[in-house]
C-alpha cells in the first residue's frame, strides 16, 4: 500500500494540473468574451450583452466588426467633462455584381459626464441637441429626455460645478462608407427603456466617482411614453403653437418634431434635412418649469432679443427659450422677437403663467398686437 506521503504528493500534482487546466480554459473564455467573462465599458458602467442593442452581438454581425471603448478623463476629476466613446466599426467588400467598392460603417456612442457648457453659444448648442423634439421625457420625476440616438439627465444639485448643473448625456452617430462616399445614417441605440437604463447606469457610476451620488441609485419604474415616430413636414403655425409662423421654402426639406407637451416641459424642434448629412437645427422652442431643468438656462443672456425669459407659473420659476437659425429668421431682429413673444404667450396661457415681461426687444403689449393683426409680417 502507498504511504500517506505518496498519496498526498499525488493529490497535489493532480490539483496543480486541474488548476492549470482551469486557468487555460478561463483565458480562452476571456479571449472569446464567453461566460463568465464579459467586456465592460465606460468606467465599468456598461457590460457586454447586458440588454441594450448597442452593447449586444447584433451590432457586430458585419464582417470584420469590432467594438472598442476609449475613455477621456474621469467623472468629477477637476470639475471638467469626462467622456467615453464606444465605437462599433465594420468593413466589408461590396457583395453582388453591381458594386466591388469597399463598404463599411462606423457607429459611435459618446457618453459625457460634466457641467453644462459655460459659454452661451456652446450652451445653446447643447440645449438644442438634447432638448430635441424627438426625445421623450423620463418618468418618475427625473429631469431628462431620451430619444433613439440621444439621451440626457440633469443631475441633483449636489453635483453642480461652479454654479452650473451637471448632466450625463448620450449622443449617437452613424456613418456609412460606400460608392457615394461617407454619408450620415440614422441610428437607434436601443429601445427607449434600454437607453434609459444605460443613461441611469452611467449617471450612478459617474456620481459615485465624482462623490455626489444620492443614497439610492436613480431608477425608473413607470413606462416611458414614446412620442410620434419620426417627424412631419411642417406647416404654419409651426409646432402647433398659435402665431409661430415662418417662411418655409418648398425647396428646403424641413422636418418638424413636436416633443413633450406638459405642464412643466414643452419641446419642439424644426430641422433641415439633407440626404447623407446630419440634420441642421433651424428652430428650437423649450418651456422648462422644473427647478433642475430651469437651472440649465441660468446665466444665459435674457430678454426677447436673446430668446430667453423667465416668469412664474403656478409658483414655479419657468423658462421660455427659443433659438431661430439666421437662415429661417432675421438674426434676432423684429420678426424673431415677435415669433418668440407669440410662443411665450401661447404656451404661457396654456400652463397658467403670469404675464411674461420681455426685455431687450418689443414689450408684451406690442407682441400681443402682432399676434392679433400682424401674423403675415413674421413671415
Coordinates of C-alpha atoms in Angstrom, one line a residue:
X1 CA 0.0 0.0 0.0
X2 CA 1.1 3.5 -0.6
X3 CA 2.1 5.5 2.4
X4 CA 0.4 8.8 3.3
X5 CA 3.2 10.9 1.9
X6 CA 3.0 9.4 -1.6
X7 CA -0.8 9.9 -1.7
X8 CA -0.5 13.5 -0.6
X9 CA 2.1 14.2 -3.3
X10 CA -0.1 12.5 -6.0
X11 CA -3.2 14.6 -5.0
X12 CA -1.0 17.8 -5.0
X13 CA 0.2 17.1 -8.6
X14 CA -3.4 16.3 -9.7
X15 CA -4.7 19.5 -8.1
X16 CA -2.0 21.6 -9.8
X17 CA -2.8 20.0 -13.2
X18 CA -6.5 20.8 -12.7
X19 CA -5.8 24.4 -11.7
X20 CA -3.6 24.9 -14.8
X21 CA -6.4 23.5 -17.0
X22 CA -9.0 25.7 -15.4
X23 CA -6.6 28.7 -15.9
X24 CA -6.0 28.0 -19.5
X25 CA -9.8 27.4 -20.0
X26 CA -10.5 30.7 -18.3
X27 CA -8.1 32.6 -20.5
X28 CA -9.7 31.1 -23.6
X29 CA -13.2 32.1 -22.4
X30 CA -12.0 35.7 -21.6
X31 CA -10.3 36.0 -25.0
X32 CA -13.6 35.0 -26.8
X33 CA -15.8 37.1 -24.5
X34 CA -17.6 34.0 -23.3
X35 CA -19.3 33.5 -19.9
X36 CA -18.4 34.2 -17.2
X37 CA -16.1 36.9 -18.7
X38 CA -17.7 39.9 -20.3
X39 CA -16.3 43.2 -21.5
X40 CA -17.1 46.2 -19.5
X41 CA -17.1 49.8 -20.9
X42 CA -17.0 53.4 -19.8
X43 CA -15.8 53.4 -16.2
X44 CA -17.5 49.9 -15.8
X45 CA -20.9 51.5 -16.3
X46 CA -22.0 49.0 -19.0
X47 CA -21.4 45.3 -19.7
X48 CA -21.4 43.4 -22.9
X49 CA -24.6 41.7 -23.8
X50 CA -26.5 43.3 -20.9
X51 CA -29.6 44.0 -22.9
X52 CA -29.3 47.3 -24.9
X53 CA -28.8 46.7 -28.7
X54 CA -25.6 48.8 -28.9
X55 CA -23.9 46.5 -26.3
X56 CA -25.0 43.2 -27.9
X57 CA -23.8 40.9 -30.6
X58 CA -26.3 42.1 -33.2
X59 CA -24.2 45.2 -34.0
X60 CA -21.2 43.0 -34.6
X61 CA -22.9 40.9 -37.2
X62 CA -20.9 42.5 -40.1
X63 CA -17.7 41.2 -41.5
X64 CA -14.7 42.5 -39.6
X65 CA -16.9 44.1 -36.9
X66 CA -15.4 45.2 -33.6
X67 CA -16.3 47.3 -30.6
X68 CA -13.9 49.5 -28.8
X69 CA -14.2 52.0 -25.9
X70 CA -12.0 55.0 -25.3
X71 CA -12.1 57.0 -22.1
X72 CA -11.0 60.6 -21.7
X73 CA -10.9 61.8 -18.1
X74 CA -12.8 60.5 -15.0
X75 CA -16.1 61.9 -13.8
X76 CA -15.6 64.6 -11.1
X77 CA -11.9 65.0 -11.9
X78 CA -11.0 68.7 -11.8
X79 CA -14.7 69.7 -12.3
X80 CA -14.4 69.2 -16.1
X81 CA -16.2 67.0 -18.6
X82 CA -15.2 63.3 -18.8
X83 CA -16.1 61.4 -21.9
X84 CA -16.2 57.8 -23.1
X85 CA -16.6 56.9 -26.7
X86 CA -17.9 53.4 -27.6
X87 CA -17.3 52.7 -31.3
X88 CA -18.5 49.8 -33.5
X89 CA -16.8 49.5 -36.9
X90 CA -17.2 47.1 -39.8
X91 CA -15.5 46.9 -43.2
X92 CA -16.8 44.6 -45.9
X93 CA -16.3 44.2 -49.6
X94 CA -19.4 45.0 -51.5
X95 CA -21.5 42.0 -52.5
X96 CA -23.1 41.4 -55.8
X97 CA -22.0 42.3 -59.3
X98 CA -23.2 45.9 -59.2
X99 CA -20.5 47.0 -56.7
X100 CA -17.0 46.0 -55.9
X101 CA -16.1 49.1 -53.9
X102 CA -15.3 48.6 -50.2
X103 CA -18.2 49.4 -47.9
X104 CA -18.4 49.7 -44.2
X105 CA -19.8 51.7 -41.3
X106 CA -18.9 53.3 -38.0
X107 CA -21.5 53.7 -35.2
X108 CA -20.3 55.9 -32.4
X109 CA -21.8 56.4 -28.9
X110 CA -20.4 59.2 -26.8
X111 CA -21.1 59.3 -23.1
X112 CA -20.3 62.6 -21.3
X113 CA -20.4 63.5 -17.6
X114 CA -19.8 67.1 -16.5
X115 CA -21.3 70.6 -16.1
X116 CA -23.3 72.1 -18.9
X117 CA -21.2 74.4 -21.1
X118 CA -20.4 77.8 -19.7
X119 CA -20.1 79.8 -23.0
X120 CA -23.5 81.0 -24.2
X121 CA -23.2 79.7 -27.8
X122 CA -21.9 76.3 -26.6
X123 CA -24.7 76.1 -24.0
X124 CA -27.3 76.9 -26.7
X125 CA -25.9 74.2 -28.9
X126 CA -26.1 71.8 -26.0
X127 CA -29.7 72.7 -25.3
X128 CA -30.7 72.4 -29.0
X129 CA -29.1 68.9 -29.1
X130 CA -30.6 67.4 -26.0
X131 CA -34.0 69.1 -25.8
X132 CA -34.7 68.0 -29.3
X133 CA -38.4 67.3 -30.1
X134 CA -37.6 63.7 -31.0
X135 CA -37.0 62.9 -27.3
X136 CA -39.4 61.5 -24.7
X137 CA -39.4 62.6 -21.1
X138 CA -38.0 60.3 -18.4
X139 CA -40.7 59.2 -15.9
X140 CA -40.8 59.3 -12.1
X141 CA -39.8 62.9 -11.8
X142 CA -36.3 62.5 -13.3
X143 CA -35.2 65.6 -15.3
X144 CA -34.1 64.0 -18.5
X145 CA -35.0 63.1 -22.1
X146 CA -34.4 60.0 -24.2
X147 CA -34.6 59.5 -28.0
X148 CA -33.4 56.9 -30.5
X149 CA -30.0 58.5 -30.8
X150 CA -29.5 60.7 -27.8
X151 CA -30.3 61.0 -24.1
X152 CA -29.8 63.5 -21.3
X153 CA -30.2 63.5 -17.5
X154 CA -29.7 66.6 -15.3
X155 CA -28.1 65.5 -12.0
X156 CA -29.0 66.6 -8.5
X157 CA -27.9 70.0 -7.2
X158 CA -25.1 68.3 -5.1
X159 CA -23.3 67.6 -8.4
X160 CA -23.3 71.2 -9.6
X161 CA -19.9 72.6 -10.6
X162 CA -19.2 76.3 -10.4
X163 CA -22.9 77.1 -10.1
X164 CA -23.8 75.1 -13.3
X165 CA -25.8 71.9 -13.3
X166 CA -24.0 68.7 -14.2
X167 CA -25.5 66.3 -16.7
X168 CA -25.0 62.9 -18.2
X169 CA -25.5 62.7 -21.9
X170 CA -25.5 60.1 -24.6
X171 CA -25.0 61.0 -28.3
X172 CA -25.1 58.5 -31.1
X173 CA -23.8 58.9 -34.7
X174 CA -23.7 56.6 -37.6
X175 CA -21.6 56.9 -40.8
X176 CA -21.5 54.7 -43.8
X177 CA -18.8 54.4 -46.4
X178 CA -19.9 53.3 -49.9
X179 CA -19.7 54.1 -53.6
X180 CA -21.1 57.6 -53.0
X181 CA -18.7 58.4 -50.2
X182 CA -19.1 59.0 -46.5
X183 CA -22.7 59.6 -45.5
X184 CA -24.6 60.1 -42.3
X185 CA -27.1 57.4 -41.5
X186 CA -29.9 57.0 -38.9
X187 CA -29.0 55.2 -35.7
X188 CA -31.1 53.6 -32.9
X189 CA -29.0 52.9 -29.9
X190 CA -31.6 50.7 -28.2
X191 CA -35.3 50.7 -27.1
X192 CA -36.2 53.7 -25.1
X193 CA -36.3 51.7 -21.8
X194 CA -32.9 50.2 -22.5
X195 CA -31.4 53.5 -23.4
X196 CA -32.8 54.9 -20.2
X197 CA -31.1 52.1 -18.3
X198 CA -27.8 52.9 -20.0
X199 CA -28.2 56.6 -19.1
X200 CA -29.1 55.9 -15.4
X201 CA -26.3 53.3 -15.0
X202 CA -23.8 55.8 -16.4
X203 CA -25.2 58.5 -14.1
X204 CA -24.9 56.3 -11.0
X205 CA -21.3 55.4 -11.8
X206 CA -20.3 59.0 -12.6
X207 CA -21.9 60.4 -9.5
X208 CA -20.1 57.8 -7.3
X209 CA -16.8 58.7 -8.9
X210 CA -17.5 62.4 -8.5
X211 CA -18.5 61.9 -4.9
X212 CA -22.0 63.3 -5.2
X213 CA -24.2 60.2 -5.5
X214 CA -27.5 60.1 -3.6
X215 CA -28.2 57.4 -1.1
X216 CA -30.3 55.4 -3.6
X217 CA -29.4 54.8 -7.2
X218 CA -31.6 56.6 -9.8
X219 CA -34.2 54.3 -11.3
X220 CA -37.5 54.4 -13.2
X221 CA -40.4 52.1 -12.7
X222 CA -43.2 53.8 -14.8
X223 CA -43.3 53.1 -18.5
X224 CA -42.0 55.7 -20.9
X225 CA -44.4 57.4 -23.3
X226 CA -42.9 57.2 -26.8
X227 CA -43.7 60.3 -28.9
X228 CA -44.6 60.1 -32.6
X229 CA -42.1 58.2 -34.7
X230 CA -40.1 60.4 -37.0
X231 CA -41.2 63.9 -38.0
X232 CA -43.7 65.6 -40.2
X233 CA -43.4 68.2 -42.9
X234 CA -44.1 71.4 -41.0
X235 CA -46.9 73.8 -41.7
X236 CA -47.8 77.1 -40.2
X237 CA -48.2 77.5 -37.3
X238 CA -45.0 75.6 -36.6
X239 CA -45.2 73.2 -33.6
X240 CA -48.9 73.8 -33.5
X241 CA -48.2 76.9 -31.4
X242 CA -50.6 79.7 -32.4
X243 CA -48.8 82.7 -34.0
X244 CA -45.5 80.8 -34.6
X245 CA -45.0 81.1 -38.3
X246 CA -42.0 81.1 -40.7
X247 CA -41.5 81.4 -44.4
X248 CA -40.9 77.7 -45.2
X249 CA -39.2 77.4 -48.5
X250 CA -40.7 74.5 -50.5
X251 CA -37.2 73.7 -51.9
X252 CA -35.9 73.1 -48.4
X253 CA -36.6 69.8 -46.7
X254 CA -37.8 70.8 -43.2
X255 CA -38.9 68.3 -40.5
X256 CA -41.0 69.3 -37.5
X257 CA -40.6 67.3 -34.3
X258 CA -43.3 68.1 -31.7
X259 CA -41.9 66.7 -28.5
X260 CA -43.1 66.8 -24.9
X261 CA -46.2 68.9 -24.2
X262 CA -46.7 69.0 -20.5
X263 CA -47.2 71.5 -17.6
X264 CA -43.5 71.6 -16.7
X265 CA -41.9 70.9 -20.0
X266 CA -42.6 71.5 -23.7
X267 CA -40.2 71.0 -26.5
X268 CA -40.4 71.3 -30.3
X269 CA -37.7 71.3 -33.0
X270 CA -37.5 72.3 -36.6
X271 CA -34.6 70.9 -38.6
X272 CA -33.4 70.9 -42.1
X273 CA -32.7 67.5 -43.6
X274 CA -30.2 66.7 -46.3
X275 CA -29.7 63.2 -47.5
X276 CA -26.3 61.9 -46.3
X277 CA -25.7 64.8 -43.9
X278 CA -26.5 65.4 -40.3
X279 CA -29.7 67.2 -39.5
X280 CA -29.2 71.0 -39.3
X281 CA -31.2 72.8 -36.5
X282 CA -33.5 75.5 -37.8
X283 CA -35.6 76.4 -34.8
X284 CA -35.9 75.2 -31.2
X285 CA -38.6 76.0 -28.6
X286 CA -38.5 75.0 -24.9
X287 CA -40.6 75.7 -21.9
X288 CA -39.0 74.4 -18.7
X289 CA -40.7 74.6 -15.4
X290 CA -39.0 72.2 -13.1
X291 CA -36.2 73.6 -10.9
X292 CA -33.4 71.4 -12.2
X293 CA -34.4 71.9 -15.9
X294 CA -34.8 75.6 -15.5
X295 CA -31.3 75.8 -13.9
X296 CA -29.8 74.7 -17.2
X297 CA -30.7 78.1 -18.7
X298 CA -29.3 80.1 -15.8
X299 CA -26.5 82.6 -16.8
X300 CA -27.6 82.9 -20.4
X301 CA -28.4 86.4 -21.7
X302 CA -32.1 87.1 -21.1
X303 CA -34.7 89.1 -23.0
X304 CA -36.8 88.7 -26.1
X305 CA -33.9 89.7 -28.3
X306 CA -31.9 86.7 -26.8
X307 CA -34.9 84.3 -26.9
X308 CA -35.0 83.7 -23.2
X309 CA -37.3 85.0 -20.5
X310 CA -38.4 83.8 -17.0
X311 CA -41.7 84.1 -15.3
X312 CA -43.8 82.4 -12.6
X313 CA -46.2 79.6 -13.5
X314 CA -48.2 78.4 -10.5
X315 CA -45.5 79.5 -8.2
X316 CA -42.7 77.8 -10.3
X317 CA -39.8 79.6 -11.9
X318 CA -40.4 78.9 -15.6
X319 CA -38.1 79.5 -18.5
X320 CA -39.2 80.2 -22.1
X321 CA -36.4 79.6 -24.6
X322 CA -36.3 79.9 -28.4
X323 CA -33.4 79.8 -30.9
X324 CA -34.0 80.5 -34.6
X325 CA -31.3 80.0 -37.2
X326 CA -30.4 83.1 -39.3
X327 CA -31.5 81.4 -42.5
X328 CA -35.0 81.0 -41.2
X329 CA -35.4 84.1 -39.1
X330 CA -33.8 87.6 -39.1
X331 CA -31.0 87.0 -36.7
X332 CA -32.7 88.2 -33.5
X333 CA -34.5 91.1 -35.2
X334 CA -38.1 92.2 -35.0
X335 CA -39.5 89.2 -36.7
X336 CA -37.7 86.8 -34.4
X337 CA -38.9 88.7 -31.3
X338 CA -42.5 88.6 -32.5
X339 CA -42.3 84.8 -33.0
X340 CA -40.7 84.4 -29.6
X341 CA -43.4 86.5 -27.9
X342 CA -46.2 84.6 -29.6
X343 CA -44.6 81.4 -28.3
X344 CA -44.3 82.6 -24.7
X345 CA -47.9 84.0 -24.8
X346 CA -49.5 80.9 -26.3
X347 CA -47.6 78.3 -24.1
X348 CA -47.8 80.6 -21.0
X349 CA -51.6 80.8 -21.4
X350 CA -51.8 77.0 -21.7
X351 CA -50.0 76.4 -18.4
X352 CA -51.4 79.3 -16.5
X353 CA -48.3 81.6 -16.3
X354 CA -48.2 85.2 -15.1
X355 CA -47.8 87.7 -17.9
X356 CA -44.3 87.5 -19.3
X357 CA -42.2 90.6 -19.1
X358 CA -39.9 90.7 -22.1
X359 CA -36.9 92.9 -22.2
X360 CA -34.3 93.6 -24.8
X361 CA -36.9 93.8 -27.6
X362 CA -40.6 94.7 -28.1
X363 CA -42.7 94.7 -24.9
X364 CA -45.5 92.4 -24.4
X365 CA -48.3 94.7 -25.5
X366 CA -46.6 95.2 -28.9
X367 CA -46.2 91.4 -29.2
X368 CA -49.9 91.0 -28.4
X369 CA -50.9 93.4 -31.2
X370 CA -48.7 91.5 -33.6
X371 CA -50.3 88.2 -32.6
X372 CA -53.7 89.6 -33.4
X373 CA -53.1 91.5 -36.5
X374 CA -49.6 91.2 -38.0
X375 CA -49.1 87.5 -38.5
X376 CA -48.1 88.0 -42.1
X377 CA -45.2 90.3 -41.0
X378 CA -43.5 87.4 -39.2
X379 CA -43.4 85.5 -42.5

